[in-house]
Coordinates of C-alpha atoms in Angstrom, one line a residue:
Chain N
X216 CA 45.9 111.5 126.9
X217 CA 42.7 112.9 128.5
X218 CA 40.1 113.4 125.8
X219 CA 36.9 115.2 126.9
X220 CA 35.2 113.8 123.7
X221 CA 34.7 110.1 122.9
X222 CA 34.4 111.0 119.2
X223 CA 37.9 112.6 119.2
X224 CA 39.3 109.7 121.2
X225 CA 38.0 107.1 118.8
X226 CA 39.3 109.1 115.8
X227 CA 42.7 109.4 117.4
X228 CA 42.7 105.7 118.1
X229 CA 41.8 105.0 114.5
X230 CA 44.7 107.1 113.2
X231 CA 47.1 105.7 115.8
X232 CA 46.3 102.2 114.6
X233 CA 48.2 103.0 111.4
X234 CA 51.9 102.1 111.3
X235 CA 54.3 104.9 112.3
X236 CA 51.5 107.2 113.6
X237 CA 51.6 107.9 117.4
X238 CA 48.8 109.4 119.4
X239 CA 50.2 112.9 119.3
X240 CA 50.4 112.8 115.6
X241 CA 47.0 111.2 115.4
X242 CA 45.5 114.1 117.5
X243 CA 47.2 116.6 115.2
X244 CA 45.5 115.0 112.2
X245 CA 42.1 114.8 113.9
X246 CA 42.3 118.5 114.9
X247 CA 43.3 119.4 111.4
X248 CA 40.2 117.6 110.0
X249 CA 38.0 119.4 112.5
X250 CA 39.4 122.7 111.4
X251 CA 38.5 121.9 107.8
X252 CA 35.1 121.9 106.3
X253 CA 33.1 118.8 107.1
X254 CA 33.2 117.9 103.3
X255 CA 37.0 117.4 103.5
X256 CA 36.7 114.6 106.2
X257 CA 33.8 113.0 104.4
X258 CA 35.6 112.9 101.2
X259 CA 38.7 111.5 102.9
X260 CA 36.7 108.8 104.6
X261 CA 34.9 107.9 101.3
X262 CA 38.1 107.7 99.4
X263 CA 39.7 105.3 101.9
X264 CA 36.6 103.1 102.1
X265 CA 36.1 103.2 98.3
X266 CA 39.7 102.3 97.7
X267 CA 39.6 99.3 100.0
X268 CA 36.3 98.0 98.6
X269 CA 37.4 98.4 95.0
X270 CA 41.0 97.3 95.1
X271 CA 41.8 93.7 94.0
X272 CA 44.8 91.7 92.7
X273 CA 45.4 91.5 89.0
X274 CA 44.5 88.0 87.8
X275 CA 47.6 87.8 85.7
X276 CA 50.5 89.4 87.6
X277 CA 49.0 89.9 91.1
X278 CA 49.8 93.6 91.2
X279 CA 47.2 95.7 92.9
X280 CA 44.5 96.8 90.4
X281 CA 41.2 98.6 90.0
X282 CA 40.0 96.0 87.5
X283 CA 40.4 92.2 87.0
X284 CA 43.6 92.9 85.1
X285 CA 45.9 95.7 86.0
X286 CA 46.7 98.7 83.9
X287 CA 50.2 97.4 83.0
X288 CA 49.0 93.9 81.9
X289 CA 46.2 95.6 79.9
X290 CA 48.6 98.0 78.1
X291 CA 49.2 96.8 74.5
X292 CA 52.5 98.7 74.4
X293 CA 54.0 96.5 77.1
X294 CA 56.0 93.4 76.0
X295 CA 54.3 90.3 77.6
X296 CA 57.3 88.1 76.7
X297 CA 59.4 89.7 79.5
X298 CA 58.2 89.2 83.1
X299 CA 59.9 91.0 85.9
X300 CA 59.4 89.1 89.2
X301 CA 59.3 91.3 92.3
X302 CA 58.3 91.0 95.9
X303 CA 55.7 93.7 96.2
X304 CA 53.8 96.5 94.5
X305 CA 56.3 98.9 95.9
X306 CA 59.0 97.3 93.7
X307 CA 56.7 97.6 90.7
X308 CA 56.3 101.3 91.4
X309 CA 60.0 101.8 91.9
X310 CA 60.8 100.1 88.5
X311 CA 58.0 102.0 86.7
X312 CA 59.3 105.3 88.1
X313 CA 62.6 104.6 86.2
X314 CA 60.7 104.6 82.9
X315 CA 63.3 102.0 81.7
X316 CA 61.3 98.8 81.6
X317 CA 58.7 97.9 78.9
X318 CA 57.9 94.3 79.9
X319 CA 55.3 93.2 82.4
X320 CA 55.5 92.0 86.1
X321 CA 54.8 89.2 88.4
X322 CA 54.3 90.2 92.1
X323 CA 55.2 87.3 94.4
X324 CA 53.7 88.9 97.5
X325 CA 56.8 88.4 99.6
X326 CA 59.8 86.1 99.8
X327 CA 60.3 82.6 101.2
X328 CA 61.1 83.0 104.9
X329 CA 61.0 79.9 107.1
X330 CA 61.4 82.2 110.2
X331 CA 58.2 84.1 109.4
X332 CA 56.5 80.9 108.3
X333 CA 56.2 81.9 104.7
X334 CA 56.7 79.0 102.3
X335 CA 56.6 78.9 98.5
X336 CA 52.9 77.9 98.5
X337 CA 51.9 81.3 100.2
X338 CA 53.6 83.2 97.3
X339 CA 52.5 83.6 93.7
X340 CA 55.1 81.0 92.5
X341 CA 52.8 78.4 91.1
X342 CA 51.0 81.1 89.1
X343 CA 54.3 82.3 87.7
X344 CA 55.3 78.7 86.6
X345 CA 51.9 78.3 85.1
X346 CA 52.2 81.7 83.3
X347 CA 55.6 80.6 81.8
X348 CA 54.2 77.2 80.8
X349 CA 51.6 79.0 78.6
X350 CA 54.4 79.8 76.2
X351 CA 54.3 83.6 75.7
X352 CA 57.0 84.4 78.3
X353 CA 60.6 84.2 77.0
X354 CA 62.5 85.9 79.8
X355 CA 62.0 86.0 83.5
X356 CA 63.9 88.8 85.2
X357 CA 64.4 88.2 88.9
X358 CA 64.3 91.6 90.7
X359 CA 64.3 90.4 94.3
X360 CA 66.3 91.9 97.2
X361 CA 69.7 90.0 97.6
X362 CA 69.0 89.1 101.2
X363 CA 69.1 85.5 102.5
X364 CA 65.4 85.1 102.0
X365 CA 65.6 86.8 98.6
X366 CA 68.4 84.5 97.5
X367 CA 66.5 81.5 98.7
X368 CA 63.5 82.6 96.7
X369 CA 65.5 83.2 93.6
X370 CA 67.1 79.8 93.9
X371 CA 63.7 78.1 94.4
X372 CA 62.2 80.0 91.5
X373 CA 65.1 79.1 89.2
X374 CA 64.7 75.4 90.1
X375 CA 61.0 75.6 89.4
X376 CA 61.7 77.2 86.0
X377 CA 64.8 75.3 84.9
X378 CA 63.0 72.7 82.8
X379 CA 61.0 75.3 80.9
X380 CA 62.1 77.1 77.7
X381 CA 62.7 80.5 79.3
X382 CA 65.7 82.7 79.9
X383 CA 66.3 83.6 83.5
X384 CA 68.1 86.8 84.4
X385 CA 68.6 89.0 87.5
X386 CA 69.0 92.7 87.7
X387 CA 72.6 94.0 87.7
X388 CA 74.1 94.6 91.1
X389 CA 77.1 96.8 91.8
X390 CA 78.3 100.2 93.0
X391 CA 75.6 102.8 92.5
X392 CA 76.0 105.4 89.7
X393 CA 77.3 108.5 91.5
X394 CA 78.3 106.3 94.5
X395 CA 81.8 106.7 95.7
X396 CA 83.8 103.5 95.9
X397 CA 85.0 104.1 99.4
X398 CA 81.4 104.2 100.8
X399 CA 80.2 101.1 99.0
X400 CA 79.8 98.1 101.3
X401 CA 82.5 95.4 101.0
X402 CA 80.1 92.8 99.7
X403 CA 78.7 95.0 96.9
X404 CA 82.2 96.2 95.9
X405 CA 83.6 92.7 96.0
X406 CA 80.8 91.3 93.8
X407 CA 81.1 94.3 91.4
X408 CA 84.8 93.5 90.8
X409 CA 84.2 89.8 90.3
X410 CA 81.3 90.5 88.0
X411 CA 83.1 93.2 86.0
X412 CA 81.9 94.0 82.5
X413 CA 83.7 95.2 79.3
X414 CA 84.1 99.0 79.3
X415 CA 82.1 100.6 76.6
X416 CA 82.6 104.2 75.4
X417 CA 79.2 106.0 75.8
X418 CA 77.7 107.4 72.6
X419 CA 77.6 111.1 72.9
Chain J
X4 CA 55.2 108.1 91.8
X5 CA 53.8 105.9 89.2
X6 CA 50.6 104.2 90.4
X7 CA 49.1 101.5 88.3
X8 CA 45.8 101.9 90.2
X9 CA 43.7 105.0 90.3
X10 CA 42.1 103.9 93.6
X11 CA 45.5 103.7 95.3
X12 CA 46.5 107.0 93.8
X13 CA 43.4 108.7 95.1
X14 CA 43.9 107.1 98.6
X15 CA 47.5 108.2 98.6
X16 CA 46.5 111.8 97.7
X17 CA 43.9 111.7 100.5
X18 CA 46.4 110.8 103.2
X19 CA 49.1 113.1 101.7
X20 CA 46.6 115.9 102.1
X21 CA 47.0 115.6 105.9
X22 CA 49.7 117.8 107.6
X23 CA 53.1 116.1 108.0
X24 CA 52.3 113.1 105.8
X25 CA 54.2 112.9 102.5
X26 CA 53.4 110.7 99.6
X27 CA 55.8 107.9 100.6
X28 CA 54.3 107.7 104.1
X29 CA 50.8 107.9 102.5
X30 CA 51.6 104.9 100.3
X31 CA 52.8 102.9 103.3
X32 CA 49.5 103.6 105.1
X33 CA 47.4 102.7 102.0
X34 CA 49.3 99.4 101.5
X35 CA 48.9 98.7 105.2
X36 CA 45.2 99.1 104.9
X37 CA 45.1 96.8 101.9
X38 CA 46.9 94.1 103.8
X39 CA 44.3 94.2 106.6
X40 CA 40.8 92.9 106.3
X41 CA 38.4 95.1 104.4
X42 CA 36.5 95.7 107.7
X43 CA 39.5 97.6 109.2
X44 CA 39.5 100.2 106.5
X45 CA 35.7 100.6 106.5
X46 CA 35.7 101.0 110.3
X47 CA 38.6 103.5 110.0
X48 CA 36.6 105.5 107.4
X49 CA 33.4 105.4 109.4
X50 CA 35.1 106.6 112.5
X51 CA 36.6 109.6 110.8
X52 CA 33.4 110.5 109.0
X53 CA 31.3 110.0 112.2
X54 CA 33.7 112.0 114.3
X55 CA 33.5 114.9 111.9
X56 CA 29.8 114.8 111.6
X57 CA 29.2 114.5 115.3
X58 CA 31.8 116.9 116.8
X59 CA 30.7 120.4 117.9
X60 CA 31.8 123.1 120.2
X61 CA 30.6 123.1 123.8
X62 CA 28.1 125.9 124.2
X63 CA 29.6 126.9 127.5
X64 CA 33.4 126.7 127.2
X65 CA 33.9 126.1 123.4
X66 CA 35.9 123.0 124.0
X67 CA 35.3 120.3 121.3
X68 CA 32.5 118.1 122.5
X69 CA 30.2 115.2 121.5
X70 CA 27.1 116.9 123.0
X71 CA 25.8 120.5 123.4
X72 CA 27.8 120.8 126.6
X73 CA 31.2 119.1 127.0
X74 CA 32.0 116.4 129.5
X75 CA 34.0 118.8 131.7
X76 CA 31.2 121.4 131.9
X77 CA 28.7 118.6 132.6
X78 CA 30.8 117.0 135.4
X79 CA 29.2 118.0 138.7
X80 CA 32.5 117.4 140.5
X81 CA 34.1 120.3 138.6
X82 CA 34.2 123.7 140.2
X83 CA 32.3 126.2 137.9
X84 CA 33.6 129.2 139.9
X85 CA 37.2 128.8 138.5
X86 CA 37.6 129.2 134.7
X87 CA 40.9 128.5 133.1
X88 CA 41.2 130.4 129.8
X89 CA 43.3 128.6 127.1
X90 CA 44.0 129.0 123.4
X91 CA 43.0 125.5 122.2
X92 CA 41.7 122.1 123.0
X93 CA 45.3 120.9 123.1
X94 CA 45.9 123.0 126.1
X95 CA 42.8 121.7 127.8
X96 CA 44.1 118.2 127.3
X97 CA 47.6 119.1 128.6
X98 CA 46.1 120.5 131.8
X99 CA 43.7 117.6 132.2
X100 CA 46.6 115.2 131.9
X101 CA 48.2 116.7 135.0
X102 CA 45.2 115.8 137.1
X103 CA 45.8 119.0 139.2
X104 CA 42.9 121.2 138.1
X105 CA 39.3 120.8 139.2
X106 CA 37.8 123.9 137.7
X107 CA 36.4 124.4 134.2
X108 CA 37.7 125.9 131.0
X109 CA 37.1 128.5 128.4
X110 CA 38.7 127.9 125.0
X111 CA 39.5 131.1 123.1
X112 CA 40.2 129.4 119.8
X113 CA 43.5 131.2 119.3
X114 CA 45.2 134.5 120.3
X115 CA 44.9 138.0 119.1
X116 CA 47.3 138.3 116.1
X117 CA 47.1 141.4 113.9
X118 CA 49.6 139.8 111.5
X119 CA 47.4 136.8 110.9
X120 CA 44.3 139.1 110.9
X121 CA 42.9 137.6 114.1
X122 CA 41.1 140.2 116.2
X123 CA 39.3 139.8 119.5
X124 CA 35.9 139.4 117.8
X125 CA 37.1 136.2 116.1
X126 CA 37.9 134.7 119.5
X127 CA 35.6 133.5 122.3
X128 CA 36.2 136.7 124.3
X129 CA 32.7 138.2 124.4
X130 CA 31.4 134.8 125.5
X131 CA 33.9 134.7 128.4
X132 CA 32.9 138.2 129.5
X133 CA 29.3 137.2 129.3
X134 CA 30.0 134.1 131.3
X135 CA 31.7 136.1 134.1
X136 CA 28.9 138.6 134.1
X137 CA 26.5 135.7 135.0
X138 CA 28.0 135.8 138.4
X139 CA 29.1 132.1 139.1
X140 CA 32.8 132.6 138.1
X141 CA 35.0 133.9 140.9
X142 CA 38.4 133.4 139.3
X143 CA 39.7 133.6 135.8
X144 CA 43.0 131.8 135.3
X145 CA 44.9 132.9 132.2
X146 CA 46.8 129.9 130.9
X147 CA 48.0 131.4 127.6
X148 CA 51.4 131.1 126.0
X149 CA 53.7 134.0 127.0
X150 CA 54.4 135.1 123.4
X151 CA 53.8 138.6 122.1
X152 CA 50.3 137.6 120.8
X153 CA 49.6 135.7 124.0
X154 CA 50.6 138.7 126.2
X155 CA 48.5 141.0 124.0
X156 CA 45.5 138.7 124.5
X157 CA 46.0 138.5 128.2
X158 CA 46.2 142.3 128.4
X159 CA 43.1 142.6 126.3
X160 CA 41.2 140.1 128.5
X161 CA 42.3 141.7 131.7
X162 CA 41.0 145.0 130.4
X163 CA 37.7 143.5 129.5
X164 CA 37.3 141.9 132.9
X165 CA 38.7 144.6 135.1
X166 CA 35.3 146.1 136.0
X167 CA 33.8 142.8 136.9
X168 CA 34.0 141.2 140.4
X169 CA 36.4 138.4 139.5
X170 CA 39.9 137.5 140.5
X171 CA 42.3 137.2 137.6
X172 CA 45.5 135.0 137.8
X173 CA 48.0 133.5 135.4
X174 CA 49.8 130.2 135.7
X175 CA 53.2 130.4 137.4
X176 CA 56.2 130.7 135.1
X177 CA 59.7 129.8 135.9
X178 CA 62.4 127.2 135.6
X179 CA 61.0 123.7 135.0
X180 CA 61.1 121.1 137.8
X181 CA 64.1 118.9 137.0
X182 CA 65.3 121.7 134.6
X183 CA 68.9 122.7 135.1
X184 CA 69.5 126.4 135.7
X185 CA 72.2 126.7 133.1
X186 CA 69.9 125.4 130.3
X187 CA 67.0 127.7 131.2
X188 CA 66.6 130.6 128.7
X189 CA 67.6 134.0 130.0
X190 CA 64.2 135.4 130.0
X191 CA 62.6 132.6 132.0
X192 CA 65.5 132.6 134.5
X193 CA 65.4 136.4 134.8
X194 CA 61.6 136.4 135.5
X195 CA 61.9 133.5 137.9
X196 CA 64.4 135.4 140.0
X197 CA 62.3 138.6 140.0
X198 CA 59.2 136.6 140.8
X199 CA 60.8 134.6 143.5
X200 CA 58.6 133.0 146.2
X201 CA 59.1 132.1 149.9
X202 CA 60.9 128.8 150.3
X203 CA 58.6 126.2 152.0
X204 CA 59.9 122.9 153.4
X205 CA 57.9 120.1 151.7
X206 CA 55.9 117.9 154.0
X207 CA 57.3 114.4 153.9

């Protein structure tokens, strides 16, 4: 692309450095900002810079947070005896969106992946073990993707925790609600038959 | 979405305010910036703010520019006697990308559109007429989209310029190079037959 303005070129490069944004999209965003009042762009820039400067990891659960402890860990209505272990903040948000969980979290920051050179020491595993050792936690819920790396991580975690007086569970896997059997993948369907549960009549 | 951090929420809202970026994409961008060094985000924010503060319209052609006159108007190798009239900076970039044009531009800032309430006085039409009156311009090339609004604008412009000693041309329209006849729309194909040109053997 042939920019007659260095300022536009630099701004396009800045947007195009973000994942999933190509130079054509970047140009559209820049021209949009130019069409708006100057205030809009300045506010946008300040928000991004302020976010990056202010954001930190919660000292308890390693969720992203505005303060030393995150809003979930600080919330007195949450049950600190149940800790849901997830890979990333995205998973925290997905579970929070369900409104079904009242415990707290522990964000690993990824999963063990020898191929990508990620070992247990790069993840928040020691801090989880330490947290359980402190005695408040009674249940650790492993909510990690059932991939090879995820299974490895769950296996490693359960080995690290096995000597401690804590219940370890994983989230239920099976055919989605509303999912049709014929479209479920073989592995999920197979496991959901093997791991069948007693049928309960729903209360109406 | 359930953010446990106000800073992340505000940053997501900031990105999601840009055209074509939804909240899921915005979150992905924000998490990407958090994973990078703080410097990356600060540089990004500074680039956007600096661009918006520094950008202005070229006083000659109304292209976006870093200085009072744009790089194209300042370039002594460009021919100031040919002025290509376009709707927006995007069109300038598209023509510059071809590398086939050595004249200068005049950016209207849109086309006449009664439906959207855009009249000639909101466009850079008077400034074009003034520019032609100054006597340097010998040819005005209308490179405006052949839509109803574009045709109206070209008609209006040609009326404004008809008394002045200037040649008016429009860019050639027809079937694309590499385009197959059967896929060309009827209107383009029809006009390209009516406006047929003598066949010239290409020099090899």
